[in-house]
XYZ file of C-alpha atoms in Angstrom:
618
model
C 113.531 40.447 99.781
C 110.432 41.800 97.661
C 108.193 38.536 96.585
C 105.704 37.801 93.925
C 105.139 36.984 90.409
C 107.013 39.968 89.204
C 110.324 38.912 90.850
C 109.571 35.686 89.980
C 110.183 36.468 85.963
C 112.342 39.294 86.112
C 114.481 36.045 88.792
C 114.028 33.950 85.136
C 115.312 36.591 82.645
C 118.205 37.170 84.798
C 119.093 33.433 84.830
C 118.609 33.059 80.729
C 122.296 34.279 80.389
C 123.797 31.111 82.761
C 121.573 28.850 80.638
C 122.584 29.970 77.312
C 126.092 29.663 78.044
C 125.070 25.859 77.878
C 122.625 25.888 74.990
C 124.017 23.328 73.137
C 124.601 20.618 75.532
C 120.827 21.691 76.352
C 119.984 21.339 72.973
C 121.168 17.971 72.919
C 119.791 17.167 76.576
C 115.882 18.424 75.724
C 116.084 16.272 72.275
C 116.714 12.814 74.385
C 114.217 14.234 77.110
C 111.528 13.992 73.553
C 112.724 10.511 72.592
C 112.232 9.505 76.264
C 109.139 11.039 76.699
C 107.832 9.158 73.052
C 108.964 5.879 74.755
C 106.829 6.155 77.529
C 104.072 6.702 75.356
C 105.158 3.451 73.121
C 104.955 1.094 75.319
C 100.863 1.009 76.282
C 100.853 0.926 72.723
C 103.254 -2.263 72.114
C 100.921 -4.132 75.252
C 97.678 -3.454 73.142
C 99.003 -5.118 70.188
C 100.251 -7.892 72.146
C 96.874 -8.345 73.410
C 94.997 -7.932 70.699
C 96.760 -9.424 67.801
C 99.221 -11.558 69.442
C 97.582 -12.901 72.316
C 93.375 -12.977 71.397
C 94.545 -14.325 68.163
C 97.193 -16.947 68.965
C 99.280 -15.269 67.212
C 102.795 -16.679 68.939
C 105.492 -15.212 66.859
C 103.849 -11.591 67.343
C 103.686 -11.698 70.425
C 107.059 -12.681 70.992
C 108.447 -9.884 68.180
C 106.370 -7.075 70.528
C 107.615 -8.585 73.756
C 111.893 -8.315 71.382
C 110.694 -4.949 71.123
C 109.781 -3.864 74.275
C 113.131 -5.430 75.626
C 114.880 -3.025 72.455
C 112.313 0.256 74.326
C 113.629 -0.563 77.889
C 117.227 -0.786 76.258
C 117.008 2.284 74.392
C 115.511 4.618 77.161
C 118.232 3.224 79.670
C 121.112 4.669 77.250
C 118.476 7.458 77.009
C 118.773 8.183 81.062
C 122.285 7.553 80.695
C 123.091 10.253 78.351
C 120.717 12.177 79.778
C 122.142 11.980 83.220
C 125.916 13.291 81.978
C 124.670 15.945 79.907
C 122.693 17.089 83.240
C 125.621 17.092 85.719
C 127.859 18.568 82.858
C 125.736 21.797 82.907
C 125.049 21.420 86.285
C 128.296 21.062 87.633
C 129.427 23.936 85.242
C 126.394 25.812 86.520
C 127.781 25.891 89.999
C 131.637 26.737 88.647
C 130.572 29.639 87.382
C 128.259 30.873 90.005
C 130.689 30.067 92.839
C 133.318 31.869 91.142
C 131.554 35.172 90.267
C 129.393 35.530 93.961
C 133.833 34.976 95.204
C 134.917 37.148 92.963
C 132.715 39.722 93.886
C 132.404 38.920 97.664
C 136.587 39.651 96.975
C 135.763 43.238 95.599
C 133.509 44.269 98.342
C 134.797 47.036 100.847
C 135.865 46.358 104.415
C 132.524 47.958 105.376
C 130.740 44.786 104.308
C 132.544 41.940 106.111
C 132.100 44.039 109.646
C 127.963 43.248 108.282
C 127.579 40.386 107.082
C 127.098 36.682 108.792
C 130.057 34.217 107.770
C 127.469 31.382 107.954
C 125.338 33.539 105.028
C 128.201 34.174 102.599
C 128.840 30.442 103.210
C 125.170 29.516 102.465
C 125.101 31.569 99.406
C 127.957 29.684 97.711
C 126.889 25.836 98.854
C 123.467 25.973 99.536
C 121.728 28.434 97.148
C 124.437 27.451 94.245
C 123.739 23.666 94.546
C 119.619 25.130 94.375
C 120.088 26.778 91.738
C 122.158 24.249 89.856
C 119.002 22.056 90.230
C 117.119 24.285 88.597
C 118.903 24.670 85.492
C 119.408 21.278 85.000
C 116.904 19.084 86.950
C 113.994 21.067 86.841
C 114.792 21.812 83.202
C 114.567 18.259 82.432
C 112.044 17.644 84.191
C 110.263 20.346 83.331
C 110.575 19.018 79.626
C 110.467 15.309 80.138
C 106.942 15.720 82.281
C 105.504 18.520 79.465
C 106.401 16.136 76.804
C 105.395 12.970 78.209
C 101.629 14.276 79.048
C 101.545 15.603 75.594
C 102.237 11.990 74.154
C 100.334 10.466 76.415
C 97.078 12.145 76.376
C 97.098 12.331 72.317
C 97.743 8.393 72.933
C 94.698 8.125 75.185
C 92.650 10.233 73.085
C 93.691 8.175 69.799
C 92.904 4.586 71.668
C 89.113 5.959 73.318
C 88.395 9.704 73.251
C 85.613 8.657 75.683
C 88.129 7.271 78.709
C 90.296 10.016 77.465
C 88.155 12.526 78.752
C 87.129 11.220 81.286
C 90.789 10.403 82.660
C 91.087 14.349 82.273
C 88.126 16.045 83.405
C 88.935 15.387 87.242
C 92.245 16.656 86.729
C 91.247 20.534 87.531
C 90.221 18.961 90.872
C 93.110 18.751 93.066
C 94.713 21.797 91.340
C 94.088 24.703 93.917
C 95.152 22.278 96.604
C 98.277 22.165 95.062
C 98.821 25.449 94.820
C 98.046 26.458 98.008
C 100.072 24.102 99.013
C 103.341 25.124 97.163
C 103.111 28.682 98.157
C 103.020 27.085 101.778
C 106.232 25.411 101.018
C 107.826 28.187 99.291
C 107.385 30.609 102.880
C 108.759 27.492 104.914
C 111.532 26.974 102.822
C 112.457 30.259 102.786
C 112.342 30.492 106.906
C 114.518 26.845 106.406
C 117.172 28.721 103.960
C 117.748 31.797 106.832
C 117.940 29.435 109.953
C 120.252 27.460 107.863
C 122.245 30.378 107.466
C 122.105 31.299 110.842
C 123.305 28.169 112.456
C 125.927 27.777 110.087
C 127.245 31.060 111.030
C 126.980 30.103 114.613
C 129.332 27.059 113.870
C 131.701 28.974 111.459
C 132.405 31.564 114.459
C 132.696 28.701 117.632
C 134.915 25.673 115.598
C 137.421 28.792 114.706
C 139.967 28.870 117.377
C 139.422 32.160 119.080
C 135.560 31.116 119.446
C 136.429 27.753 121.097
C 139.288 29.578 122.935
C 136.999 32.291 123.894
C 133.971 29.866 124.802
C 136.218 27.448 127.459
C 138.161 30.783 128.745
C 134.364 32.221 129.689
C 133.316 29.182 130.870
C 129.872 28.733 128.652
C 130.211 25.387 127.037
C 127.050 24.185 127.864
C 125.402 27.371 127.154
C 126.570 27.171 124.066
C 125.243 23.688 123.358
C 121.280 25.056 124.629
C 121.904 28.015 122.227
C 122.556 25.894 119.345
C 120.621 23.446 120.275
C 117.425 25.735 120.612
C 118.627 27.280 116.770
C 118.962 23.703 115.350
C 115.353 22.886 116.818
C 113.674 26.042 115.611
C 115.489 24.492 112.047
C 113.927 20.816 112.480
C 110.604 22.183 113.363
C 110.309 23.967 110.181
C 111.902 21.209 108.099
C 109.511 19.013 109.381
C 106.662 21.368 108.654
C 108.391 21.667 104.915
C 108.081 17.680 104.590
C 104.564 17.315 105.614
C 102.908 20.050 103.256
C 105.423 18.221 100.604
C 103.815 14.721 101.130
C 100.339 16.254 101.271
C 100.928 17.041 97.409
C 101.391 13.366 97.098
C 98.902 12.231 99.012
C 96.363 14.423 97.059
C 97.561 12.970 93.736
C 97.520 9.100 94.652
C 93.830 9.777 96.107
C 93.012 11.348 92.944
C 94.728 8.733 91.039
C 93.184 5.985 92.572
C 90.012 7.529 92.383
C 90.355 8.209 88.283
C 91.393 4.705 87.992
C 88.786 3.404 89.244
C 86.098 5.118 87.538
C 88.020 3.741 83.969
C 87.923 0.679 84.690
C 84.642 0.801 85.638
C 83.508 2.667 82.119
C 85.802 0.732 80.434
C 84.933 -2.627 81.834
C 81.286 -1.282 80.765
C 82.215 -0.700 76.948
C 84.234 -4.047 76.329
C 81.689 -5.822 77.456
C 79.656 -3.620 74.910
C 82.034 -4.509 72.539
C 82.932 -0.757 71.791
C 86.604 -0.621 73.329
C 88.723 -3.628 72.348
C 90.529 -5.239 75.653
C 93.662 -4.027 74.337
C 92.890 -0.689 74.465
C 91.722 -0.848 78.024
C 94.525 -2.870 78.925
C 96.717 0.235 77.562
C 94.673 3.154 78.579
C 95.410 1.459 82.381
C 99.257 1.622 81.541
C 98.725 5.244 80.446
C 96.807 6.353 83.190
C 99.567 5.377 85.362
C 102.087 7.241 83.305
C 99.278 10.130 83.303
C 99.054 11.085 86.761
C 102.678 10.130 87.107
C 103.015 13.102 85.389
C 100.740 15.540 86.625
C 101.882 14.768 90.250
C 105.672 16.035 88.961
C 104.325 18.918 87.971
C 103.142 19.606 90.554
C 106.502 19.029 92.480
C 107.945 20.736 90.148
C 106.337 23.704 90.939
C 107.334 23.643 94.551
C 111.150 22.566 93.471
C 110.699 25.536 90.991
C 109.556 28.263 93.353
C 112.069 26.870 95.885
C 115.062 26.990 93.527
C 114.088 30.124 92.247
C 114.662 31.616 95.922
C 118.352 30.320 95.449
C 118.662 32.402 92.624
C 117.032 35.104 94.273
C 119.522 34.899 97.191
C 122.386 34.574 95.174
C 121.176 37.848 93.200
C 120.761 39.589 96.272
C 124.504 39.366 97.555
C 125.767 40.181 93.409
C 123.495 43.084 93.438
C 125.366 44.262 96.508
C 127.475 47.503 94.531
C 131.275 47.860 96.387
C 131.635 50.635 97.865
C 134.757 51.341 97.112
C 135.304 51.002 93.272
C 137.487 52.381 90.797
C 136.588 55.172 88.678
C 136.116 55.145 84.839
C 139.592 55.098 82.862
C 141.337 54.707 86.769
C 145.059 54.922 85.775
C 147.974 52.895 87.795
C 150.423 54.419 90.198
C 153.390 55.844 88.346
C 156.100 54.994 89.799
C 159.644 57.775 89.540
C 162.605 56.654 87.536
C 164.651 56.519 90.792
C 162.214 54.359 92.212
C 161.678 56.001 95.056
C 158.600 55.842 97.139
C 155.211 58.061 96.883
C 154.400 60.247 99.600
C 150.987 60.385 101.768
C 148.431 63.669 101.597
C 145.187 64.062 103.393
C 143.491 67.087 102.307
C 140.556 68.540 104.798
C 139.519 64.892 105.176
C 135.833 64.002 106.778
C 134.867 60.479 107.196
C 132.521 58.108 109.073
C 132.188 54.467 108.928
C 129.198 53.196 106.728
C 125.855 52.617 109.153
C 123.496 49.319 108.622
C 121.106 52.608 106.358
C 124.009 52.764 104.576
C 124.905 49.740 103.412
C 121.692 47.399 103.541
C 122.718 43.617 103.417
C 119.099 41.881 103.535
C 119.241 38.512 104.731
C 122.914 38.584 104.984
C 122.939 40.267 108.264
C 120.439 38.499 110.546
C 120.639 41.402 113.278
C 119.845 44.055 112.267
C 119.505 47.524 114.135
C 116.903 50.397 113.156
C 119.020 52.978 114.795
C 122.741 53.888 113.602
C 125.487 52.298 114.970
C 126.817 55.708 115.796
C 125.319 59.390 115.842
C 124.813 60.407 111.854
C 126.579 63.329 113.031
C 129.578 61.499 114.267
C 132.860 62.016 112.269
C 135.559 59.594 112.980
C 138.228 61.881 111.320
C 137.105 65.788 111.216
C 138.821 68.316 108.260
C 142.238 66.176 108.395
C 145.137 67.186 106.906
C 148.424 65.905 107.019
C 151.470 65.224 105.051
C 153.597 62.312 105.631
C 157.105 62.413 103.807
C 158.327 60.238 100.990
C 160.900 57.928 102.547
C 160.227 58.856 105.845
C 158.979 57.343 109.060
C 155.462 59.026 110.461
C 154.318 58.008 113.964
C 150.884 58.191 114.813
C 149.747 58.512 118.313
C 146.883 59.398 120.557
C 144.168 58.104 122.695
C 141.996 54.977 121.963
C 139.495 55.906 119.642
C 141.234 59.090 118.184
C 140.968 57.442 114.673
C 144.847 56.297 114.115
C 143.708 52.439 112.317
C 140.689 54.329 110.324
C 143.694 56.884 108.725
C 145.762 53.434 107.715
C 142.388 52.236 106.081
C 142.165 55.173 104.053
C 145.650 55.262 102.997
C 145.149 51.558 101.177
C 141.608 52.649 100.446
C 139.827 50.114 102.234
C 137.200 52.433 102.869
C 136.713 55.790 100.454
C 136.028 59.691 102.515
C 132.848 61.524 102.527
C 135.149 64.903 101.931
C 138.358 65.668 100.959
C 140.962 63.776 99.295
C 143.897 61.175 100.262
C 146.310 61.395 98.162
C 149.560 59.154 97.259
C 152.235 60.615 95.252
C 150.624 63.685 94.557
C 147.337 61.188 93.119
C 144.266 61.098 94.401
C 143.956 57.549 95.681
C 140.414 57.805 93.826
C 142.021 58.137 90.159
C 144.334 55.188 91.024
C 143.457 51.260 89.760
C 143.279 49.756 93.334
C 145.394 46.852 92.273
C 147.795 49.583 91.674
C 147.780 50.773 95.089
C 147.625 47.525 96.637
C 150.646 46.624 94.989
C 152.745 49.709 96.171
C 151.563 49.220 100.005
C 152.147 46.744 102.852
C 150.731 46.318 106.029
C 151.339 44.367 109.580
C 148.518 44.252 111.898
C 148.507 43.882 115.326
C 146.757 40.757 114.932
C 148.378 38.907 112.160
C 146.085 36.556 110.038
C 147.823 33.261 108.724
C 146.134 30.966 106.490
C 145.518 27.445 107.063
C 148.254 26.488 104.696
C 151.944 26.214 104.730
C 154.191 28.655 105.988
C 155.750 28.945 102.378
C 152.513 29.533 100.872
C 151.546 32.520 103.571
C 154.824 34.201 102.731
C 154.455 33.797 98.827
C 151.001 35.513 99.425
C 152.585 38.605 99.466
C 154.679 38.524 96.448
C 154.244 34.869 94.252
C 157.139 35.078 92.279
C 159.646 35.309 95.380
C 162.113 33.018 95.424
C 163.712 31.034 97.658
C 166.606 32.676 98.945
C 164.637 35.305 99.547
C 161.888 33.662 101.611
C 165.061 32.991 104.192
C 166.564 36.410 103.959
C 162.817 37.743 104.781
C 162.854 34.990 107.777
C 166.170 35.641 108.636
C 165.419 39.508 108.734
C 162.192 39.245 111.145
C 164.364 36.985 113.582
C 161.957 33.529 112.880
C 164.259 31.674 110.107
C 165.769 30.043 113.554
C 162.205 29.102 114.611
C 161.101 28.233 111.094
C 164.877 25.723 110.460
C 164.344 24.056 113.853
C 160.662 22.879 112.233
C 160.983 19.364 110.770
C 159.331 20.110 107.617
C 160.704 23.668 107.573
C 159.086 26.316 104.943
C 156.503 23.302 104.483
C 154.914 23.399 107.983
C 151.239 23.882 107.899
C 150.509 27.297 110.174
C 147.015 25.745 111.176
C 143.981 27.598 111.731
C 144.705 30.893 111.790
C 148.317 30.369 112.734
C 147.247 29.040 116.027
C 150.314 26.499 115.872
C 152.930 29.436 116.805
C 152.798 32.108 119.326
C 151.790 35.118 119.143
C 155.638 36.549 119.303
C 155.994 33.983 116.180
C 153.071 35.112 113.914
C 153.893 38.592 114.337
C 157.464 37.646 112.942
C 155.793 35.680 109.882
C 153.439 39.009 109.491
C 156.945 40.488 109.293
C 158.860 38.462 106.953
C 155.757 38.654 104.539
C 155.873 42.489 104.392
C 159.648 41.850 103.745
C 159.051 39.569 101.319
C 156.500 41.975 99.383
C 158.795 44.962 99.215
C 156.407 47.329 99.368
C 156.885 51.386 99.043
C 154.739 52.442 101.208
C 154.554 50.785 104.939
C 151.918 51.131 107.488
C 152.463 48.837 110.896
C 149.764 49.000 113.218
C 151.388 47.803 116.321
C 153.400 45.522 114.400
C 155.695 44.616 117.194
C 153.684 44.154 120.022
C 153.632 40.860 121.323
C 157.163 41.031 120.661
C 159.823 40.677 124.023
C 161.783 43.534 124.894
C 165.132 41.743 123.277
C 163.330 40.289 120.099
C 161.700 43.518 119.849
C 164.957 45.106 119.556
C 166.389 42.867 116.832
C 163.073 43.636 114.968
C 162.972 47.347 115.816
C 167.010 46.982 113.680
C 166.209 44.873 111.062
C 162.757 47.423 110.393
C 164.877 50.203 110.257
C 167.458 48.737 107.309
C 164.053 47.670 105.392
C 162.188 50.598 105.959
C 164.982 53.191 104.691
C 163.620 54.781 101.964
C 160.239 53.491 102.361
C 157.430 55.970 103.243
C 156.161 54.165 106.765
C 153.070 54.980 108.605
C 153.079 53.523 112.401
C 150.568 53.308 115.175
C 152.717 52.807 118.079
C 152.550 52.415 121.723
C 156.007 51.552 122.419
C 158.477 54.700 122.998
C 161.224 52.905 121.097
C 159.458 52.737 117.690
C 158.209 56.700 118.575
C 161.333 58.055 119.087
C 163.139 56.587 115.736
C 159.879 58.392 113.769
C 161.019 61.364 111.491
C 157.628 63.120 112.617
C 154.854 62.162 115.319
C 151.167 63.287 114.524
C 149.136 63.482 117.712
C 145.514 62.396 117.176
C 142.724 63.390 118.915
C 139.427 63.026 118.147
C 139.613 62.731 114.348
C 141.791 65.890 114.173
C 145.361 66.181 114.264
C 146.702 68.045 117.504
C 150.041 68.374 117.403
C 152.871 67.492 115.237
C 156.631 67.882 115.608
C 159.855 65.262 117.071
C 159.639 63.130 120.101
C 161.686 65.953 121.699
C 159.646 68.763 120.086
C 156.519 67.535 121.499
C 157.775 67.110 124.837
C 159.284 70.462 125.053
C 155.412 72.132 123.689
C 153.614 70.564 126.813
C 150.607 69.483 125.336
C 148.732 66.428 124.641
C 151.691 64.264 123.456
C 153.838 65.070 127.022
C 150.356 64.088 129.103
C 150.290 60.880 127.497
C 154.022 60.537 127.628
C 153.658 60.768 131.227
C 150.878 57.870 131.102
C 152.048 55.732 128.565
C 155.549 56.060 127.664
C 157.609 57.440 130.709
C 157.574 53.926 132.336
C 158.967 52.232 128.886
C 161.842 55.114 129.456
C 162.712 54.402 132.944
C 162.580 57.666 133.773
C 159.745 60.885 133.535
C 161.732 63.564 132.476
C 161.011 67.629 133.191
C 158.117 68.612 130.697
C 157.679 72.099 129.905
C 154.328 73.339 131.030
């Protein structure tokens, strides 16, 4: 991230449009911030007439008026800090609604491409720690900002009205301990960036061990205490530089008391000098003391605030940084949705001479979002996943794809839903390039079961309505019923209303694939694409699934990675992948009969599923 005064403002424009959003409740906020900063300049005043014509006098009644209206002061600022205090976490708090919803939203939009990049523990940071930093500095620093500015304004014309002499001399040291303070604050503005990244870091480190395939993973290897020196040695590396942070923050402090002290004593000294001289009443020396105190009260906030406001302005920064980030895949300009046929039948799937590689770290820079990085590419530039592919899977019918690991079988699902976009050619669906299409569009007309099925820490109603919200009831069961679970799911005590857990973790693995399942049942979808969708599925519930697939897949276009000879053989067409490229095509009984690539791994893969290797043609 570039640094500098430059960034710095061009940082400020870009937060002017959160403020004015708010610029009446500001309005309001910066008018009590004057009225507060006046008081503080009213009350020296109020002690100098108490001394002077209430107490030198005997004036009694006077002095007890001044004293009624210094009570009245004290009253009126506290309603002051009051109001002052809602109308600050009012714009604060709506501060950090609408940044946490727009960095979501557009975390949401971003392609697959960027969540294989970027840390967990980052996003995470962006939308607590950077939006509660920069929620500070609309609305604390702000105020502050204001209050202090304001209050050394009425102060100093105060001092200078009571004794121009102690005036200046109260502000002529002042220059002093300035270029401390800077160099100072851009100390604390390097450490608290290093604090903001190792933040990041070890809360990334957390967010991947307290999931349950981390902690699984961690006990099954054995590394426990490993694990503990690791983040033990990242949370130290964290303290240290905290620690570091606090010190240069208290040396600010430290400067400004000295200085203080030091001021103070030098007016008293003149000012002892000229009441005995009889040219300052005691009074006014009695009051310039008060304001001296709320003088370098003052001008030690500033300069606090301009630590807090380089600090908060690398919030911003960070938070800018991740909405900058441009989706790769994005709809085009006047995108139209997927038509869908008066019969409502289902679209059919084209690739056209397709060439595509997945996005290297050159490609899609993340900054500070990706903590390791690597200079070279993850894989040779010249690499092509999927090579001048071209294809054509059926409307309404059933496509197998097979081939080795690594031919490129999941990367031709992720372009079909466009969860990554081609370098060449075109994918088409229902005669539309995917490209042209609104992407909620072609969301809605395609489902998908993974191999590893994600469930959401919520209820098992709620994971099902996730595909389609406005399902009802009835047909929650006959979804359940359908993928074999609604026995499983009835048996529950609390039924649809059982909380999955993390992840699912509360069910097997058998069980989640049958929820993944019922939820692509539930959504109805056109287009289908299973990606080993029944594989930690028994032989026998396998079968019942394989059955109730095939009555809610008629009529569906279906696109299915499979490893299991049942689901291959049922498939209108098998495409044979091999690196990137499409080999062979044909019927389970076609492809057998050609010899090729599909019999060899028929004879590796399948034949033992059959129970028997039949004669292949050579």
């Amino acid at each position: 991230m570039t640094k500098g005064p430059d960034v710095r403002w061009r940082t400020v424009r870009r937060i002017l449009p959160y403020v004015v959003k708010y610029r009446g409740m500001l309005s309001l906020l910066l008018l009590l911030t004057v009225l507060e900063a006046a008081i503080v300049a009213a009350g020296p005043l109020i002690l100098k007439a108490i001394v002077d014509n209430g107490i030198l006098p005997g004036r009694t009644s006077v002095v007890g008026w001044l004293c009624l209206a210094v009570v009245g002061l004290a009253l009126l600022d506290a309603a002051i800090t009051y109001g002052g205090g809602w109308l600050s976490g009012r714009v604060g708090e709506g501060l950090v609604y609408d940044l946490r919803t727009q960095v979501f939203t557009h975390v949401q939009q971003q392609s697959v491409a960027f969540f294989t990049r970027a840390e967990t523990g980052a996003l995470m940071s962006r939308l607590n720690t950077d939006v509660i930093g920069a929620r500070q500095a609309v609305t604390t620093l702000l105020s502050n900002a204001a209050g202090t500015t304001l209050t050394l304004v009425f102060v100093v014309g105060t001092m200078i009205y009571l004794s121009w002499q102690l005036a200046l001399i109260s502000l002529v040291l002042i220059p002093i301990f300035l270029p401390p303070v800077q160099l100072l604050a851009r100390r604390v503005q390097r450490l608290t960036r290093q604090t903001m990244q190792l933040d990041a870091e070890l809360s990334s480190m957390m967010s991947e061990r307290f999931n349950v395939s981390g902690a699984i993973l961690a006990k099954l290897f054995g590394r426990p205490e490993e694990e503990s020196r690791l983040f033990a040695a990242r949370a130290a590396r964290l303290r240290d530089v905290v620690a570091r942070t606090v010190v240069q923050s208290r040396m600010m402090g430290i400067l400004v008391s000295v200085v203080t002290a030091l001021i103070t004593a030098v007016v008293y000294g003149v000012g002892g000098v000229l009441t005995i001289e009889g040219t300052v009443q005691i009074g006014t020396l009695v009051a310039m003391a008060a304001l001296l105190a709320r003088l370098y009260g003052p001008v030690n906030e500033i300069s606090e605030i301009h630590v807090a406001a380089l600090t908060t302005a690398l919030s911003f920064e960070r938070l800018f940084e991740l909405l900058d980030l441009e989706p790769q895949v994005r709809e085009r300009p006047g995108a139209r949705v997927l038509p869908v046929p008066p019969d409502g039948s289902a679209p059919d799937v084209r690739f056209e001479e397709v060439n595509f590689r997945y996005p290297t770290a050159a490609d899609l820079p993340l900054g500070s979002l990706e903590s390791i990085t690597i200079p070279e590419p993850d894989r040779p530039v010249d690499r092509w996943t999927l090579q001048d592919l071209s294809f054509h899977a059926p409307a309404g019918k059933l496509t197998a794809l097979v081939g080795p690991s690594g031919a490129g079988k999941s990367t031709i699902t992720h372009l079909v839903q466009r969860l990554y976009d081609p370098q060449a050619g075109t994918v088409r669906l229902g005669g539309h390039d995917l490209r042209d299409l609104t992407l909620q569009s072609v969301r809605d007309a395609i489902c998908t079961v993974t191999q590893d099925a994600h469930l959401f820490h919520d209820t098992l109603r709620a994971n099902l309505l996730y595909a389609r919200s406005e399902a009802t009831e009835q047909e929650l069961i006959d979804a359940c019923v359908a993928a074999q679970i609604w026995d499983a799911v009835q048996a529950l005590p609390n039924g649809l209303d059982t909380v999955v857990g993390e992840r699912g973790y509360r069910f097997s693995g058998g069980e989640r694939q049958r929820l993944a399942l019922a939820r692509l049942l539930v959504k109805s979808a056109s287009v289908v694409v299973l990606d080993e969708a029944t594989a930690h599925l028994d032989s026998e519930s396998e079968l019942s699934i394989q059955r109730a697939l095939s009555n809610a897949l008629a009529g569906r276009t279906s696109l299915v990675i499979a490893h299991r000879l049942s689901t291959i053989r049922e498939a209108d067409q098998i495409l044979v992948i091999d690196q990137g490229r499409v080999r062979e095509q044909g019927t389970h009984d076609e492809l057998l009969l050609a010899g090729g690539l599909y019999a060899e791994l028929y004879r590796t893969q399948f034949a033992e599923q059959a129970g028997d290797v039949p004669a292949i043609a050579s």
